[in-house]
Short mmCIF file of C-alpha atoms in Angstrom, two decimals:
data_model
loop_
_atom_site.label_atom_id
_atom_site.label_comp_id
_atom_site.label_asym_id
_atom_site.label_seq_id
_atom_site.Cartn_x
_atom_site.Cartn_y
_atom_site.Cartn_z
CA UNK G 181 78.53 -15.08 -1.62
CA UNK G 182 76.36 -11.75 -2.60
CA UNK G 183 78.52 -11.68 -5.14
CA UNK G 184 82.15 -10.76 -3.48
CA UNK G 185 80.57 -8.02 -2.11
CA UNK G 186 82.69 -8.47 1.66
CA UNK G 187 86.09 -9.96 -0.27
CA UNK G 188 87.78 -6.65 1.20
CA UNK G 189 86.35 -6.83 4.56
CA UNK G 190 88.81 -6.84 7.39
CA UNK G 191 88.48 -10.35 9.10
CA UNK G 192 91.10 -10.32 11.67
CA UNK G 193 90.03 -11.94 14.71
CA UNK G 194 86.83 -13.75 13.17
CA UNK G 195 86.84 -17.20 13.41
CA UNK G 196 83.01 -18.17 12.40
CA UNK G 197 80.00 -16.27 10.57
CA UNK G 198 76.63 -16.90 11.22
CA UNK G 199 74.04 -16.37 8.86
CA UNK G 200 70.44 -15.90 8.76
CA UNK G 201 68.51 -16.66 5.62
CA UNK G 202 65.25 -16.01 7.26
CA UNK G 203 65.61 -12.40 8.91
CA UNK G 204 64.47 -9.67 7.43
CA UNK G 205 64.68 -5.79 7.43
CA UNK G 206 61.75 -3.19 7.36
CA UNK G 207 61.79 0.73 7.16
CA UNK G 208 61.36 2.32 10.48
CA UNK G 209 59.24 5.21 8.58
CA UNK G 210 56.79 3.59 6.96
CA UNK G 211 55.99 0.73 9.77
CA UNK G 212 55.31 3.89 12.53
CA UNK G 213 53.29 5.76 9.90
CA UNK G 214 50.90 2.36 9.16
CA UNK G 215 51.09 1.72 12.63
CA UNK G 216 49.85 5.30 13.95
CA UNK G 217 47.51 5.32 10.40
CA UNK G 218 45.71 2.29 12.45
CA UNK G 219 45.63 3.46 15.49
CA UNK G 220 43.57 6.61 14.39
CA UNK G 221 41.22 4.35 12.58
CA UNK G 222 40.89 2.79 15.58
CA UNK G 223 39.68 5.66 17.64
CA UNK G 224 43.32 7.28 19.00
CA UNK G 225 43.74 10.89 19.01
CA UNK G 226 46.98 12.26 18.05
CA UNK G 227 47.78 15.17 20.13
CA UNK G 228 51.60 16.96 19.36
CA UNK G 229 53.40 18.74 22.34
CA UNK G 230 56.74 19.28 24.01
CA UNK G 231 56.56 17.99 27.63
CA UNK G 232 57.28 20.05 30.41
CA UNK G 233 57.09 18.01 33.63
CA UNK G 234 54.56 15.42 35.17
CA UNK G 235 51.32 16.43 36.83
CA UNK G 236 51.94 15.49 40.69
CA UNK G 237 49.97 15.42 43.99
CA UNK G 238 51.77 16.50 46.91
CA UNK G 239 51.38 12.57 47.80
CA UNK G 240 53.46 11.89 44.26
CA UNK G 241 50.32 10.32 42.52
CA UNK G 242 50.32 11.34 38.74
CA UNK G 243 46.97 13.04 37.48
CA UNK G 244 48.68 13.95 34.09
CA UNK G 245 51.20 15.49 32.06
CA UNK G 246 52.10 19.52 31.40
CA UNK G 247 53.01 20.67 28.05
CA UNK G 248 55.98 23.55 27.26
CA UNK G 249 52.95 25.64 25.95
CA UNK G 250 50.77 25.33 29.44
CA UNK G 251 48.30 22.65 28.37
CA UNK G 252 47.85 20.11 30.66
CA UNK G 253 46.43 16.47 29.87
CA UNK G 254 44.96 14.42 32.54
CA UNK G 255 43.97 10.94 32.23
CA UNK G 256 43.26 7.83 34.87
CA UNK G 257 46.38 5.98 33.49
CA UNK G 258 49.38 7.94 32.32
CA UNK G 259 51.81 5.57 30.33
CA UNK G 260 55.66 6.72 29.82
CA UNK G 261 57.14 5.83 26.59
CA UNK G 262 59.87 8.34 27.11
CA UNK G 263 62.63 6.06 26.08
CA UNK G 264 66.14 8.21 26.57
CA UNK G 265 64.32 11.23 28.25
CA UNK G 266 62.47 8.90 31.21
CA UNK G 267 65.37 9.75 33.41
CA UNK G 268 65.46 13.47 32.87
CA UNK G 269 61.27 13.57 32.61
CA UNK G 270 61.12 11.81 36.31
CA UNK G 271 63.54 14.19 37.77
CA UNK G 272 62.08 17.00 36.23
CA UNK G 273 58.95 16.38 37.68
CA UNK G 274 59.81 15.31 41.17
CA UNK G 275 63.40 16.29 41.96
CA UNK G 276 62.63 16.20 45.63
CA UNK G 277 60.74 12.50 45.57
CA UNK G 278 63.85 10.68 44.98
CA UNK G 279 61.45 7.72 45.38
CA UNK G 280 60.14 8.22 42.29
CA UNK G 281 63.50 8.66 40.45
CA UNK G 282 64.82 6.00 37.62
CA UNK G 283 67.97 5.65 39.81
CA UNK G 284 70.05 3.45 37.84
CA UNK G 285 67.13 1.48 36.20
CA UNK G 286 67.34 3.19 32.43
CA UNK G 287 70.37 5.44 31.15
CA UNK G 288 70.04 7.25 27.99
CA UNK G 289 72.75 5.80 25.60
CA UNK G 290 73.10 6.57 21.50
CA UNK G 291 74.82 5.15 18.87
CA UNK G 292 75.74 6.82 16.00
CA UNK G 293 75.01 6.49 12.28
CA UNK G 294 75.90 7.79 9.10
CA UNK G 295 74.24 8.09 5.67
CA UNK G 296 75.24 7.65 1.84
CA UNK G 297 73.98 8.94 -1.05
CA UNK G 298 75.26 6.53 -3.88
CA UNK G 299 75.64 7.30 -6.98
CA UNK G 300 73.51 4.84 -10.07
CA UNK G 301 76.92 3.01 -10.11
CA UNK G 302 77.83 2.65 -6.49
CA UNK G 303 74.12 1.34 -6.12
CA UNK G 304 74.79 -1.45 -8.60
CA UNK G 305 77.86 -2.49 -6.61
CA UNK G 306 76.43 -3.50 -3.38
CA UNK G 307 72.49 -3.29 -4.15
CA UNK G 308 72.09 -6.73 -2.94
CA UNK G 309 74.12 -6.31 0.67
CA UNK G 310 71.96 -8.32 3.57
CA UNK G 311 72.13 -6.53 6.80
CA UNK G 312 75.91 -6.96 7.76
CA UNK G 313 77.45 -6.78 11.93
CA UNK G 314 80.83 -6.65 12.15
CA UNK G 315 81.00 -7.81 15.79
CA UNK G 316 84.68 -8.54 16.72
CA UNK G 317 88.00 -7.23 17.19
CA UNK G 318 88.02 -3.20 16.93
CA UNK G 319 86.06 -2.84 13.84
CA UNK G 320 82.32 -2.69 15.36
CA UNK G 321 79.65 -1.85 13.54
CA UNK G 322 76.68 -2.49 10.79
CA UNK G 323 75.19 -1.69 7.47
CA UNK G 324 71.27 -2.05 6.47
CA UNK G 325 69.88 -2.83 3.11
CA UNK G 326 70.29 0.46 0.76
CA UNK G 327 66.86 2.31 0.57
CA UNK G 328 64.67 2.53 -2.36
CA UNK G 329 66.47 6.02 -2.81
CA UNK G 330 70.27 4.94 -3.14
CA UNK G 331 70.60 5.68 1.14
CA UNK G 332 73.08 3.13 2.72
CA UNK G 333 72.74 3.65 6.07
CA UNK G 334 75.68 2.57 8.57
CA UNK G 335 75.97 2.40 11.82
CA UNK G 336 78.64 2.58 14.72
CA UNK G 337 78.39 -0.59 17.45
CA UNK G 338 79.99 1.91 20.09
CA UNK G 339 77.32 4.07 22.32
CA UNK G 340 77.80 7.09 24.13
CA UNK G 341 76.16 8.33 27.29
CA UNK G 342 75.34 12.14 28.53
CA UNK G 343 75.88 12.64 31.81
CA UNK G 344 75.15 15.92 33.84
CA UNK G 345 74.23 17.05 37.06
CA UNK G 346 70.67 17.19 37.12
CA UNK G 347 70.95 20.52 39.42
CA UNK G 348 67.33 20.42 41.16
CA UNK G 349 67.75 16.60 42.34
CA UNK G 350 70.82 16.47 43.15
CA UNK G 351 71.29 13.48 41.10
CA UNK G 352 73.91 12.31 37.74
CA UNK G 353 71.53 11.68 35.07
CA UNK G 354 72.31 10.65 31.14
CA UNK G 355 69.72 12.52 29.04
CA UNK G 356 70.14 13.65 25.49
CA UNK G 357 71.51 17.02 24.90
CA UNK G 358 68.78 19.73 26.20
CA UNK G 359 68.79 21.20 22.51
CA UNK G 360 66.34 21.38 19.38
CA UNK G 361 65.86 17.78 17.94
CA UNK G 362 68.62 16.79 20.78
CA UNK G 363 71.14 18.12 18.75
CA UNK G 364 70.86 15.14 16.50
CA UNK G 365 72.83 16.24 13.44
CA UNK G 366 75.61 17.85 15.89
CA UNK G 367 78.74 15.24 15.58
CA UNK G 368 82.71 15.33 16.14
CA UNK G 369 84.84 14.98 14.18
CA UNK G 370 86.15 12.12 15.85
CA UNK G 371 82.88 10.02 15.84
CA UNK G 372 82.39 11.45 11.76
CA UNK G 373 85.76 9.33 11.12
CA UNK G 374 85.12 6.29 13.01
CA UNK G 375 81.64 6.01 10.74
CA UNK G 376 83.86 6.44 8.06
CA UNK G 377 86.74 4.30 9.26
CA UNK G 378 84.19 1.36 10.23
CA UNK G 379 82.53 1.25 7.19
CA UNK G 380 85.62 0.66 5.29
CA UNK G 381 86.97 -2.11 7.22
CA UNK G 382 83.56 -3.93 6.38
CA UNK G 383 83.70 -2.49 2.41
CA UNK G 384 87.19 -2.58 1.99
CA UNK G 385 88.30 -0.96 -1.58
CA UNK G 386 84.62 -1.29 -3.01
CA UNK G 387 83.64 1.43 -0.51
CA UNK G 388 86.97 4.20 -1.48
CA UNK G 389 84.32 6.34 -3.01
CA UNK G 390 81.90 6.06 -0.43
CA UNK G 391 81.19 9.81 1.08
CA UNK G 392 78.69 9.86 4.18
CA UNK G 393 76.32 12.92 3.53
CA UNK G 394 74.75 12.99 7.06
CA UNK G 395 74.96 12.05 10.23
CA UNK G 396 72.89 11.36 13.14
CA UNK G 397 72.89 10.39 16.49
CA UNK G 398 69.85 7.62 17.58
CA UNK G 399 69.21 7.88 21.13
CA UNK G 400 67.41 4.99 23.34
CA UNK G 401 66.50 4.00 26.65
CA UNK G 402 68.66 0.85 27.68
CA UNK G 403 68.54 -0.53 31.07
CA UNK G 404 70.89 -2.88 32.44
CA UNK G 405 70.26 -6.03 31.70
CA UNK G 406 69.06 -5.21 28.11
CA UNK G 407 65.40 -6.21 29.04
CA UNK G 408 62.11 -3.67 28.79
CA UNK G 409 60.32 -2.05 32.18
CA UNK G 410 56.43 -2.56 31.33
CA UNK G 411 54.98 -2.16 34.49
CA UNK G 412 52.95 0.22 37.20
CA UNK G 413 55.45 2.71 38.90
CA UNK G 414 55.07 1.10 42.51
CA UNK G 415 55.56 4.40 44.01
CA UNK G 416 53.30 6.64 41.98
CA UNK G 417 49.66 5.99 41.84
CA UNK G 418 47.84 6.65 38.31
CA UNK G 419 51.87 6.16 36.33
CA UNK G 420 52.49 3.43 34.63
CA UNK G 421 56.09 2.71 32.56
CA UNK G 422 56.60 1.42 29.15
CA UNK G 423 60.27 1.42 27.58
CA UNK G 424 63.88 0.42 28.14
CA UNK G 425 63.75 -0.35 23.83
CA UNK G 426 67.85 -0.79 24.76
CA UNK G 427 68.55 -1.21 20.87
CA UNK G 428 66.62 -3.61 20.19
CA UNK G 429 62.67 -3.06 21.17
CA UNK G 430 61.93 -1.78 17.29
CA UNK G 431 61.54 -5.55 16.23
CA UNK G 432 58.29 -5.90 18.55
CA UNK G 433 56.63 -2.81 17.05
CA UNK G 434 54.11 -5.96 15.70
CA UNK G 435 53.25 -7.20 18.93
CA UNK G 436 54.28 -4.97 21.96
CA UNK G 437 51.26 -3.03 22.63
CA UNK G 438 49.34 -6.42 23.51
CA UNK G 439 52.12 -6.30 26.61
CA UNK G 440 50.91 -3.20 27.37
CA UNK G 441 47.91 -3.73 27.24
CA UNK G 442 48.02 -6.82 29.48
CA UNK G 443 50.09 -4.80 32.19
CA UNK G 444 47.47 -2.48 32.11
CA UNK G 445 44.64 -4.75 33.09
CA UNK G 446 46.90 -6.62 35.49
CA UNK G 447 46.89 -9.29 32.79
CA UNK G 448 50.23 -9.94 32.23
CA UNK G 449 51.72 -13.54 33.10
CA UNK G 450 53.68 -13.68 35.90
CA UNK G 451 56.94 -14.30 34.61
CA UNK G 452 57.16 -10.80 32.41
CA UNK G 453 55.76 -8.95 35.40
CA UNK G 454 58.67 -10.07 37.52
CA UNK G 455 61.01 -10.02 34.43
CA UNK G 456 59.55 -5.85 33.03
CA UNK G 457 59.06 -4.69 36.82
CA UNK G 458 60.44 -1.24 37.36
CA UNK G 459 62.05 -2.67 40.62
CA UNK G 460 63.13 -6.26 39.27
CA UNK G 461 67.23 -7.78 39.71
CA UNK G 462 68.91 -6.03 36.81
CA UNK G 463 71.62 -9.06 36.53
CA UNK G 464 72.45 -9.95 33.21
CA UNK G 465 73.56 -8.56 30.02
CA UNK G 466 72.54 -9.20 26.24
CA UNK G 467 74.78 -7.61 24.35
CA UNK G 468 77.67 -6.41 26.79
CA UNK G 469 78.51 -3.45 23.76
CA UNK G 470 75.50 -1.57 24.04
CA UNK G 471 75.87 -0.91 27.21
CA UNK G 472 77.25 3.00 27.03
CA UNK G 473 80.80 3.94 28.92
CA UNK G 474 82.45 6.80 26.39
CA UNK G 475 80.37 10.07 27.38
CA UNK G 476 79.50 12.48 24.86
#
């Protein structure tokens, strides 16, 4: 099957594969750029800033948000989509209202991935790979489809958490590192070899060549049973939450925002409110690996 092209991978410990004619794969890049492309058409205005805290009464109601260059946006609605900085945005903005804190309801958690630039050959070798997870045993991890531009991209099924004292709250918060692009491209050693370790046990000899070129670390919001929070905050008028992607919201791109939408306008069936609410049982887990123990 695809030619031999996972003869050399390691399959100690696997006793069945499962696979899925019908999925598919799409570039992340492209999808967001049609997607905001539409929106504009539509009528949305695109407006780029750092944020700097939450716009608060002294009652805790939101009235809007502050940007790091002292412009401040006020709206009737304010939605977070913060994903991995919700925690850190919340406590920013009200480190004394510890009623408005996440608490333990989203933890920012990343995984980390590696890229390839193959050469015309290499790309011949494994140009028709499917999306591969290597899901057992201590080899965890996955490969995508190689990009129109010889990229393979691989990733590492371990995540990683950033805890500090968040000094003004009081409080242990995960939050990516406080740095320029979140000190993305910043890796050890250590995690550079287990990318590289990984993606050999799924290549075996085929992949002796391979060299990763880049890496990056992909932070996300993941809450603790795996499922989104879409909902009003219930303890701060005018705020409403929208995230908790916890690896795997980027499939719904299509179809969230009619969620939204629906939470908004107090639409929403009855089942996702309870299931999305920001205070909701957080029992259950999807995928028990995702959720983030190593710290950075």
């Amino acid at each position: 099957m695809y030619g031999g092209l996972f003869k050399g991978t390691d399959w100690r410990g696997v006793k069945e594969v499962f696979i899925n004619e019908g999925s598919g794969w799409a570039e992340a890049t492209k999808a967001v750029q049609k997607v905001a492309d539409m929106a504009e058409a539509n009528g949305v205005d695109f407006v780029e800033g750092d944020v700097e805290n939450l716009v608060l009464t002294l009652n805790g109601d939101c009235l809007g948000v502050l940007t790091k260059d002292g412009r401040t946006f006020r709206a009737d609605k304010i939605i977070l989509s913060t994903g991995a900085g919700t925690a850190k945005l919340l406590a920013d903005s009200a480190p004394q209202m510890h009623h408005i804190l996440a608490g333990d309801r989203i933890t920012a958690a990343a995984v980390v991935s590696g890229h390839a630039k193959l050469s015309k050959a290499e790309y011949e070798s494994i140009k028709h790979i499917p999306v591969f997870d290597h899901a057992v045993g201590e080899l965890l991890g996955a490969v995508l489809p190689l990009t129109a531009d010889s990229i393979l991209k691989f990733y590492v099924d371990v995540t990683l958490k950033n805890t500090r004292l968040h000094e003004s709250s009081g409080y242990m918060i995960s939050a990516p590192p406080n740095e320029s692009d979140q000190a993305q491209n910043n890796f050890l050693k250590s995690l550079q070899e287990e990318c590289d370790r990984v993606m050999k046990g799924i290549f075996g000899k085929i992949a002796e060549d391979f060299k990763f070129d880049s890496f990056r670390m992909c932070w996300d919001g993941i809450t603790p049973n795996q499922d989104f929070i879409i909902s009003a905050h219930p303890r701060c008028e005018n705020l409403y939450i929208a995230t908790g992607g916890s690896f795997h919201g980027w499939k719904f791109l299509p179809i969230i925002g009619e969620y939204v939408v629906k939470m908004l306008d107090g639409k929403l069936d009855a089942d996702l409110v309870k299931r999305w609410a920001w205070d909701r049982n957080q029992k259950g887990i999807a995928q028990k690996k995702f959720i983030p123990k190593p710290e950075l």
